[in-house]
Amino acid sequence: MARPSHRHRKKAKAEQSVESAVAEREKQHVSRFEVVCWVVLFATALGALIWNHCAVFFYSWTDEQIHFYVARRLAEGAVLYRDIDSSRPPLILFPIAWLIKMGCSPLLAGRAMVLGSHLATAGLLLWGGWRLASWRAGVMAALLFLTSPEVFDRVHYTGIQLGALTASACVLLSLRGQPFRSGLLFGLTLAADQHGLVICGVVGLLTLVRRPRDGVRFVAGALIVSSIVFGVVWALGGRHLWESLVGHHLYHLSSTHGNNDQFWEKLTPWLYEHTYLFAGAGLGIVLLGFKRSEGFDEGTPGALSQSFRIILLTVSAHIAVVLAMTEAAFLYIVVIAPLLALLAGIGFAATVVWWKERRLLSQARFRRASRPLLVGGVM
């Protein structure tokens, strides 16, 4: 009679062989039909997104008109933070000003920046999900982001799209073991949009705690980019830089109690609309949050569960800081949309792999159980 420890070893070995078989199938067996389906889905999502931009291609009463006015003044020769003030960082305004100077209308320039930022973010999620987990996680994350209500609603140029892109890139490059490039993206976030500072700050802190040498590289990258961008603005004559960018936003940290009714009126529907993304992230927590082994794809470089937990920690810290603000702005929350889509894509992809593992394991157990009956029948 076999000992219990021997049976446990055989069971663990069988489950491990099943997991490796599933991983091998995920790695090798990508049918042409499946590729065509994903291409059709992406083309449909892209067509719907472009149609949505065309349907709302008109001026609206939002902050984008302020940015359009400032950008037009810059295109006419005004100096930012001297001749005209703005509470937004320079990289939000300079690209639009350049497009206007090239002959685009302010509306076309702003919407082109929004669409380009969304497409770049989808490509980033495709790459990040693929490298961290599997190709299916990458395409799911990109498609979930492109079809999310956040993308279809956020067609107006507020600068949050570029900030979400740079902050998400900062996180993914850090997870890929590239602290200097991650720091460069932190610097771009500083120069593009303040809404992603908490996300990048958490990444920098984790990098410094885990490997101080990488933390130095991260800080160096951030200082290089921010010094160049803000140094150029100062050299051009932007003497009101500090008052416009920092002093204007200090009221968020005031001790007086603010009125957050408008914040919750916007946040609550947003949470309902993106419930499926939170559900996918929840599946990832169940399947990967407490797992110590490598990713569910054999080609995964590094522990997928650890990367998943870091992304989850970053998103949670950002939400906690926003909720602690006295005058919380709704746009501070929506910057997590790309990372939330990535968590959901990884969670849904892990669910598919888990289901395949259970199916193969059930088939293997059935064959082992039926083997003595077949042998007995033959004898």
Tab-separated table of C-alpha atoms in Angstrom:
chain	number	residue	atom	x	y	z
A	1	MET	CA	0.000	0.000	0.000
A	2	ALA	CA	1.340	3.408	-1.043
A	3	ARG	CA	2.247	5.845	1.660
A	4	PRO	CA	0.269	9.156	1.913
A	5	SER	CA	3.356	11.255	1.236
A	6	HIS	CA	4.025	9.236	-1.922
A	7	ARG	CA	0.447	9.728	-3.087
A	8	HIS	CA	0.704	13.480	-2.487
A	9	ARG	CA	3.919	13.622	-4.501
A	10	LYS	CA	2.293	11.744	-7.365
A	11	LYS	CA	-0.741	14.061	-7.255
A	12	ALA	CA	1.413	17.181	-7.246
A	13	LYS	CA	3.478	15.787	-10.117
A	14	ALA	CA	0.348	15.020	-12.117
A	15	GLU	CA	-1.075	18.502	-11.552
A	16	GLN	CA	2.272	20.026	-12.511
A	17	SER	CA	2.340	18.029	-15.742
A	18	VAL	CA	-1.183	19.199	-16.530
A	19	GLU	CA	-0.214	22.846	-15.935
A	20	SER	CA	2.840	22.453	-18.180
A	21	ALA	CA	0.667	20.852	-20.862
A	22	VAL	CA	-1.763	23.771	-20.724
A	23	ALA	CA	1.093	26.247	-20.888
A	24	GLU	CA	2.540	24.426	-23.889
A	25	ARG	CA	-0.801	24.566	-25.645
A	26	GLU	CA	-1.150	28.265	-24.855
A	27	LYS	CA	2.322	28.843	-26.252
A	28	GLN	CA	2.089	26.781	-29.450
A	29	HIS	CA	-1.543	26.336	-30.417
A	30	VAL	CA	-2.830	29.704	-31.577
A	31	SER	CA	-5.220	28.909	-34.371
A	32	ARG	CA	-5.672	31.125	-37.390
A	33	PHE	CA	-9.365	31.383	-36.560
A	34	GLU	CA	-8.592	32.777	-33.100
A	35	VAL	CA	-6.178	35.328	-34.543
A	36	VAL	CA	-8.794	36.419	-37.080
A	37	CYS	CA	-11.385	36.784	-34.302
A	38	TRP	CA	-9.097	39.047	-32.263
A	39	VAL	CA	-8.242	41.144	-35.336
A	40	VAL	CA	-11.942	41.568	-36.151
A	41	LEU	CA	-12.701	42.558	-32.561
A	42	PHE	CA	-9.912	45.135	-32.526
A	43	ALA	CA	-10.987	46.538	-35.893
A	44	THR	CA	-14.583	46.809	-34.678
A	45	ALA	CA	-13.513	48.531	-31.457
A	46	LEU	CA	-11.303	50.960	-33.380
A	47	GLY	CA	-14.066	51.738	-35.866
A	48	ALA	CA	-16.566	52.336	-33.083
A	49	LEU	CA	-14.115	54.611	-31.264
A	50	ILE	CA	-13.429	56.703	-34.381
A	51	TRP	CA	-17.152	56.947	-35.100
A	52	ASN	CA	-17.722	58.100	-31.517
A	53	HIS	CA	-15.144	60.870	-31.953
A	54	CYS	CA	-16.784	61.969	-35.205
A	55	ALA	CA	-20.222	61.993	-33.573
A	56	VAL	CA	-19.115	64.437	-30.862
A	57	PHE	CA	-16.752	66.516	-32.994
A	58	PHE	CA	-17.945	69.888	-31.742
A	59	TYR	CA	-16.996	72.339	-29.006
A	60	SER	CA	-18.460	71.638	-25.595
A	61	TRP	CA	-18.496	73.364	-22.240
A	62	THR	CA	-15.538	71.550	-20.678
A	63	ASP	CA	-11.984	72.327	-19.618
A	64	GLU	CA	-10.727	71.525	-23.101
A	65	GLN	CA	-11.793	74.947	-24.333
A	66	ILE	CA	-9.450	76.510	-21.766
A	67	HIS	CA	-6.609	74.338	-23.053
A	68	PHE	CA	-7.497	75.205	-26.654
A	69	TYR	CA	-7.379	78.920	-25.893
A	70	VAL	CA	-4.017	78.665	-24.131
A	71	ALA	CA	-2.596	76.509	-26.921
A	72	ARG	CA	-3.761	78.973	-29.580
A	73	ARG	CA	-2.114	81.827	-27.683
A	74	LEU	CA	1.094	79.801	-27.542
A	75	ALA	CA	0.876	79.159	-31.280
A	76	GLU	CA	0.578	82.917	-31.786
A	77	GLY	CA	3.800	83.535	-29.852
A	78	ALA	CA	2.747	84.005	-26.235
A	79	VAL	CA	5.067	82.661	-23.519
A	80	LEU	CA	3.544	80.070	-21.192
A	81	TYR	CA	3.459	81.013	-17.472
A	82	ARG	CA	4.425	84.598	-18.326
A	83	ASP	CA	2.091	86.070	-20.941
A	84	ILE	CA	-0.631	83.558	-20.172
A	85	ASP	CA	-1.102	81.307	-17.122
A	86	SER	CA	-2.391	77.755	-16.969
A	87	SER	CA	-2.780	75.252	-14.173
A	88	ARG	CA	-1.728	72.407	-16.461
A	89	PRO	CA	1.865	71.221	-17.054
A	90	PRO	CA	3.579	72.203	-20.287
A	91	LEU	CA	3.451	68.856	-22.106
A	92	ILE	CA	-0.346	69.063	-22.116
A	93	LEU	CA	-0.263	72.353	-24.009
A	94	PHE	CA	2.846	72.285	-26.221
A	95	PRO	CA	1.733	69.389	-28.504
A	96	ILE	CA	-1.611	71.053	-29.243
A	97	ALA	CA	0.081	74.399	-29.820
A	98	TRP	CA	2.449	72.734	-32.294
A	99	LEU	CA	-0.447	71.066	-34.172
A	100	ILE	CA	-2.297	74.380	-34.334
A	101	LYS	CA	0.830	76.028	-35.683
A	102	MET	CA	1.008	73.290	-38.344
A	103	GLY	CA	-2.475	74.265	-39.550
A	104	CYS	CA	-4.852	72.079	-37.506
A	105	SER	CA	-7.889	73.568	-35.854
A	106	PRO	CA	-7.794	73.508	-32.032
A	107	LEU	CA	-10.637	70.983	-31.959
A	108	LEU	CA	-8.939	68.647	-34.441
A	109	ALA	CA	-5.628	68.932	-32.607
A	110	GLY	CA	-7.209	68.129	-29.238
A	111	ARG	CA	-9.251	65.160	-30.464
A	112	ALA	CA	-6.269	63.789	-32.384
A	113	MET	CA	-4.264	63.863	-29.161
A	114	VAL	CA	-7.053	62.032	-27.309
A	115	LEU	CA	-7.406	59.315	-29.945
A	116	GLY	CA	-3.653	58.907	-30.286
A	117	SER	CA	-3.221	58.629	-26.508
A	118	HIS	CA	-5.945	55.977	-26.289
A	119	LEU	CA	-4.436	53.916	-29.102
A	120	ALA	CA	-0.958	54.214	-27.589
A	121	THR	CA	-2.322	53.114	-24.211
A	122	ALA	CA	-3.997	50.084	-25.806
A	123	GLY	CA	-0.713	49.154	-27.462
A	124	LEU	CA	1.083	49.548	-24.139
A	125	LEU	CA	-1.406	47.248	-22.411
A	126	LEU	CA	-1.054	44.694	-25.218
A	127	TRP	CA	2.702	44.683	-24.758
A	128	GLY	CA	2.579	44.749	-20.961
A	129	GLY	CA	0.001	41.985	-20.587
A	130	TRP	CA	1.871	39.842	-23.103
A	131	ARG	CA	5.205	40.246	-21.343
A	132	LEU	CA	3.909	39.911	-17.805
A	133	ALA	CA	1.438	37.081	-18.373
A	134	SER	CA	0.521	35.791	-21.835
A	135	TRP	CA	-0.552	36.973	-25.279
A	136	ARG	CA	-4.201	36.401	-24.346
A	137	ALA	CA	-3.895	38.622	-21.267
A	138	GLY	CA	-2.383	41.360	-23.425
A	139	VAL	CA	-5.063	41.342	-26.109
A	140	MET	CA	-7.823	41.105	-23.506
A	141	ALA	CA	-6.435	44.077	-21.573
A	142	ALA	CA	-6.092	46.193	-24.724
A	143	LEU	CA	-9.577	45.303	-25.954
A	144	LEU	CA	-11.172	45.859	-22.555
A	145	PHE	CA	-9.586	49.294	-22.422
A	146	LEU	CA	-10.583	50.331	-25.954
A	147	THR	CA	-14.204	49.299	-25.374
A	148	SER	CA	-14.525	50.676	-21.848
A	149	PRO	CA	-17.035	53.457	-21.073
A	150	GLU	CA	-14.131	55.556	-19.831
A	151	VAL	CA	-12.559	55.674	-23.306
A	152	PHE	CA	-15.840	56.404	-25.061
A	153	ASP	CA	-16.812	59.099	-22.559
A	154	ARG	CA	-13.396	60.774	-22.261
A	155	VAL	CA	-13.265	62.228	-25.793
A	156	HIS	CA	-12.666	65.795	-24.614
A	157	TYR	CA	-9.066	66.885	-24.249
A	158	THR	CA	-8.375	67.322	-20.542
A	159	GLY	CA	-4.847	65.945	-20.493
A	160	ILE	CA	-5.846	62.953	-18.370
A	161	GLN	CA	-5.355	60.634	-21.345
A	162	LEU	CA	-1.665	61.460	-21.672
A	163	GLY	CA	-1.174	61.291	-17.909
A	164	ALA	CA	-2.759	57.840	-17.742
A	165	LEU	CA	-0.502	56.673	-20.588
A	166	THR	CA	2.750	57.850	-18.998
A	167	ALA	CA	1.812	56.625	-15.508
A	168	SER	CA	0.878	53.167	-16.816
A	169	ALA	CA	4.121	52.988	-18.797
A	170	CYS	CA	6.032	53.907	-15.641
A	171	VAL	CA	4.469	50.948	-13.803
A	172	LEU	CA	5.038	48.424	-16.588
A	173	LEU	CA	8.652	49.404	-17.217
A	174	SER	CA	9.348	49.080	-13.506
A	175	LEU	CA	7.846	45.579	-13.484
A	176	ARG	CA	10.032	44.695	-16.458
A	177	GLY	CA	13.145	45.594	-14.464
A	178	GLN	CA	13.936	48.888	-16.206
A	179	PRO	CA	14.107	51.468	-13.375
A	180	PHE	CA	15.861	54.186	-15.384
A	181	ARG	CA	13.272	54.139	-18.172
A	182	SER	CA	10.547	53.959	-15.572
A	183	GLY	CA	12.007	57.086	-13.992
A	184	LEU	CA	12.004	58.804	-17.380
A	185	LEU	CA	8.272	58.115	-17.604
A	186	PHE	CA	7.843	59.524	-14.092
A	187	GLY	CA	9.477	62.707	-15.330
A	188	LEU	CA	7.135	62.793	-18.314
A	189	THR	CA	4.194	62.358	-15.952
A	190	LEU	CA	5.406	65.316	-13.894
A	191	ALA	CA	5.618	67.391	-17.054
A	192	ALA	CA	2.326	66.160	-18.534
A	193	ASP	CA	-0.312	65.699	-15.870
A	194	GLN	CA	-0.410	65.749	-12.070
A	195	HIS	CA	-3.109	63.087	-11.840
A	196	GLY	CA	-0.642	60.211	-12.151
A	197	LEU	CA	1.877	61.349	-9.548
A	198	VAL	CA	0.650	58.995	-6.821
A	199	ILE	CA	0.931	55.964	-9.104
A	200	CYS	CA	4.466	56.872	-10.144
A	201	GLY	CA	5.370	57.766	-6.561
A	202	VAL	CA	4.326	54.332	-5.315
A	203	VAL	CA	6.381	52.702	-8.069
A	204	GLY	CA	9.411	54.775	-7.127
A	205	LEU	CA	9.023	53.964	-3.433
A	206	LEU	CA	8.721	50.221	-4.090
A	207	THR	CA	11.753	50.352	-6.373
A	208	LEU	CA	13.799	52.161	-3.735
A	209	VAL	CA	12.782	49.764	-0.957
A	210	ARG	CA	13.424	46.598	-2.939
A	211	ARG	CA	16.692	47.663	-4.603
A	212	PRO	CA	18.211	50.988	-3.526
A	213	ARG	CA	20.518	51.031	-6.541
A	214	ASP	CA	17.522	50.772	-8.890
A	215	GLY	CA	15.851	53.498	-6.861
A	216	VAL	CA	18.771	55.802	-7.635
A	217	ARG	CA	18.380	55.053	-11.348
A	218	PHE	CA	14.664	55.751	-11.103
A	219	VAL	CA	15.235	59.121	-9.446
A	220	ALA	CA	17.944	60.004	-11.967
A	221	GLY	CA	15.614	59.330	-14.886
A	222	ALA	CA	12.848	61.422	-13.340
A	223	LEU	CA	15.200	64.327	-12.624
A	224	ILE	CA	16.650	64.312	-16.136
A	225	VAL	CA	13.302	64.613	-17.918
A	226	SER	CA	11.683	67.042	-15.484
A	227	SER	CA	14.799	69.248	-15.416
A	228	ILE	CA	14.893	69.434	-19.197
A	229	VAL	CA	11.180	70.186	-19.650
A	230	PHE	CA	10.759	72.680	-16.819
A	231	GLY	CA	14.194	74.148	-17.453
A	232	VAL	CA	13.232	74.934	-21.044
A	233	VAL	CA	9.954	76.500	-19.864
A	234	TRP	CA	11.847	78.651	-17.348
A	235	ALA	CA	14.451	79.636	-19.949
A	236	LEU	CA	11.688	80.742	-22.319
A	237	GLY	CA	10.439	83.145	-19.658
A	238	GLY	CA	7.868	81.176	-17.668
A	239	ARG	CA	8.498	82.915	-14.357
A	240	HIS	CA	5.056	82.045	-12.927
A	241	LEU	CA	5.720	78.313	-13.207
A	242	TRP	CA	5.542	77.514	-9.484
A	243	GLU	CA	2.441	79.607	-8.780
A	244	SER	CA	0.577	78.176	-11.764
A	245	LEU	CA	1.359	74.480	-11.285
A	246	VAL	CA	1.929	74.025	-7.536
A	247	GLY	CA	0.249	76.896	-5.742
A	248	HIS	CA	-2.970	76.413	-7.677
A	249	HIS	CA	-3.345	72.812	-6.466
A	250	LEU	CA	-2.337	73.201	-2.816
A	251	TYR	CA	-5.976	73.600	-1.796
A	252	HIS	CA	-6.371	69.843	-2.246
A	253	LEU	CA	-4.191	69.422	0.861
A	254	SER	CA	-5.932	72.031	2.996
A	255	SER	CA	-7.313	71.001	6.363
A	256	THR	CA	-10.714	72.592	5.860
A	257	HIS	CA	-13.547	70.257	5.021
A	258	GLY	CA	-14.582	70.395	1.392
A	259	ASN	CA	-17.758	69.465	-0.405
A	260	ASN	CA	-17.310	66.162	-2.249
A	261	ASP	CA	-20.915	65.722	-3.391
A	262	GLN	CA	-20.030	66.410	-7.002
A	263	PHE	CA	-17.129	63.961	-6.795
A	264	TRP	CA	-19.361	61.102	-5.627
A	265	GLU	CA	-22.080	61.980	-8.118
A	266	LYS	CA	-19.585	61.324	-10.892
A	267	LEU	CA	-17.665	58.461	-9.295
A	268	THR	CA	-20.635	56.243	-8.406
A	269	PRO	CA	-21.918	55.827	-11.995
A	270	TRP	CA	-18.329	55.341	-13.163
A	271	LEU	CA	-17.922	52.431	-10.740
A	272	TYR	CA	-21.155	50.835	-11.940
A	273	GLU	CA	-20.159	51.204	-15.586
A	274	HIS	CA	-16.803	49.502	-15.002
A	275	THR	CA	-18.049	46.703	-12.745
A	276	TYR	CA	-16.868	44.064	-15.217
A	277	LEU	CA	-13.293	45.368	-14.943
A	278	PHE	CA	-13.419	45.130	-11.163
A	279	ALA	CA	-14.851	41.609	-11.550
A	280	GLY	CA	-11.914	40.591	-13.763
A	281	ALA	CA	-9.479	42.077	-11.258
A	282	GLY	CA	-11.274	40.112	-8.523
A	283	LEU	CA	-10.783	36.880	-10.463
A	284	GLY	CA	-7.104	37.727	-10.708
A	285	ILE	CA	-6.923	38.245	-6.956
A	286	VAL	CA	-8.493	34.833	-6.336
A	287	LEU	CA	-6.342	32.946	-8.855
A	288	LEU	CA	-3.063	34.859	-8.646
A	289	GLY	CA	-3.101	37.082	-5.583
A	290	PHE	CA	-1.872	34.383	-3.206
A	291	LYS	CA	0.108	32.263	-5.660
A	292	ARG	CA	3.864	32.051	-5.268
A	293	SER	CA	4.728	30.139	-8.400
A	294	GLU	CA	5.655	31.569	-11.773
A	295	GLY	CA	3.127	32.943	-14.253
A	296	PHE	CA	0.580	30.736	-15.954
A	297	ASP	CA	2.574	30.953	-19.183
A	298	GLU	CA	5.945	29.239	-19.293
A	299	GLY	CA	7.402	32.208	-21.154
A	300	THR	CA	6.583	34.618	-18.350
A	301	PRO	CA	9.772	36.331	-17.119
A	302	GLY	CA	9.316	36.646	-13.387
A	303	ALA	CA	6.535	35.919	-10.949
A	304	LEU	CA	3.216	36.979	-12.415
A	305	SER	CA	1.523	36.902	-9.021
A	306	GLN	CA	4.053	39.381	-7.626
A	307	SER	CA	3.570	41.746	-10.580
A	308	PHE	CA	-0.184	41.459	-10.180
A	309	ARG	CA	0.047	42.363	-6.497
A	310	ILE	CA	2.272	45.369	-7.239
A	311	ILE	CA	-0.197	46.725	-9.815
A	312	LEU	CA	-3.061	46.119	-7.392
A	313	LEU	CA	-1.173	47.882	-4.588
A	314	THR	CA	-0.426	50.842	-6.854
A	315	VAL	CA	-4.055	51.243	-7.895
A	316	SER	CA	-5.294	50.858	-4.313
A	317	ALA	CA	-2.808	53.435	-2.981
A	318	HIS	CA	-3.854	55.905	-5.663
A	319	ILE	CA	-7.544	55.499	-4.799
A	320	ALA	CA	-6.829	55.874	-1.083
A	321	VAL	CA	-4.894	59.118	-1.599
A	322	VAL	CA	-7.615	60.574	-3.831
A	323	LEU	CA	-10.330	59.738	-1.318
A	324	ALA	CA	-8.265	61.381	1.428
A	325	MET	CA	-8.131	64.677	-0.455
A	326	THR	CA	-10.281	67.479	0.870
A	327	GLU	CA	-11.402	68.660	-2.559
A	328	ALA	CA	-11.136	65.424	-4.515
A	329	ALA	CA	-11.448	65.790	-8.282
A	330	PHE	CA	-13.082	63.040	-10.294
A	331	LEU	CA	-10.333	63.090	-12.916
A	332	TYR	CA	-7.847	61.928	-10.291
A	333	ILE	CA	-9.649	58.567	-10.159
A	334	VAL	CA	-10.029	57.804	-13.852
A	335	VAL	CA	-6.255	57.693	-14.381
A	336	ILE	CA	-6.387	54.093	-13.077
A	337	ALA	CA	-8.491	52.924	-16.058
A	338	PRO	CA	-5.563	51.415	-18.062
A	339	LEU	CA	-4.127	49.574	-15.062
A	340	LEU	CA	-7.598	48.393	-14.101
A	341	ALA	CA	-8.077	47.020	-17.626
A	342	LEU	CA	-4.705	45.271	-17.338
A	343	LEU	CA	-5.693	43.659	-14.041
A	344	ALA	CA	-8.988	42.542	-15.570
A	345	GLY	CA	-7.289	41.165	-18.685
A	346	ILE	CA	-4.843	39.156	-16.596
A	347	GLY	CA	-7.681	37.943	-14.373
A	348	PHE	CA	-9.882	36.807	-17.267
A	349	ALA	CA	-6.932	35.146	-19.025
A	350	ALA	CA	-5.979	33.344	-15.812
A	351	THR	CA	-9.573	32.141	-15.513
A	352	VAL	CA	-9.429	30.647	-19.007
A	353	VAL	CA	-6.172	28.843	-18.189
A	354	TRP	CA	-7.556	27.651	-14.851
A	355	TRP	CA	-10.629	26.208	-16.597
A	356	LYS	CA	-8.420	24.403	-19.130
A	357	GLU	CA	-6.234	23.012	-16.350
A	358	ARG	CA	-9.247	21.678	-14.471
A	359	ARG	CA	-10.648	20.096	-17.619
A	360	LEU	CA	-7.385	18.359	-18.499
A	361	LEU	CA	-6.902	17.282	-14.889
A	362	SER	CA	-10.400	15.799	-14.805
A	363	GLN	CA	-9.703	13.902	-18.011
A	364	ALA	CA	-6.409	12.588	-16.626
A	365	ARG	CA	-8.083	11.449	-13.392
A	366	PHE	CA	-10.842	9.734	-15.367
A	367	ARG	CA	-8.290	7.847	-17.456
A	368	ARG	CA	-6.385	6.742	-14.359
A	369	ALA	CA	-9.592	5.617	-12.668
A	370	SER	CA	-10.837	3.697	-15.709
A	371	ARG	CA	-7.518	1.977	-16.409
A	372	PRO	CA	-7.986	-0.819	-13.772
A	373	LEU	CA	-11.464	-1.485	-15.124
A	374	LEU	CA	-10.138	-1.821	-18.646
A	375	VAL	CA	-7.337	-4.127	-17.492
A	376	GLY	CA	-9.821	-6.229	-15.554
A	377	GLY	CA	-12.127	-6.441	-18.521
A	378	VAL	CA	-9.312	-7.612	-20.784
A	379	MET	CA	-8.221	-10.242	-18.301
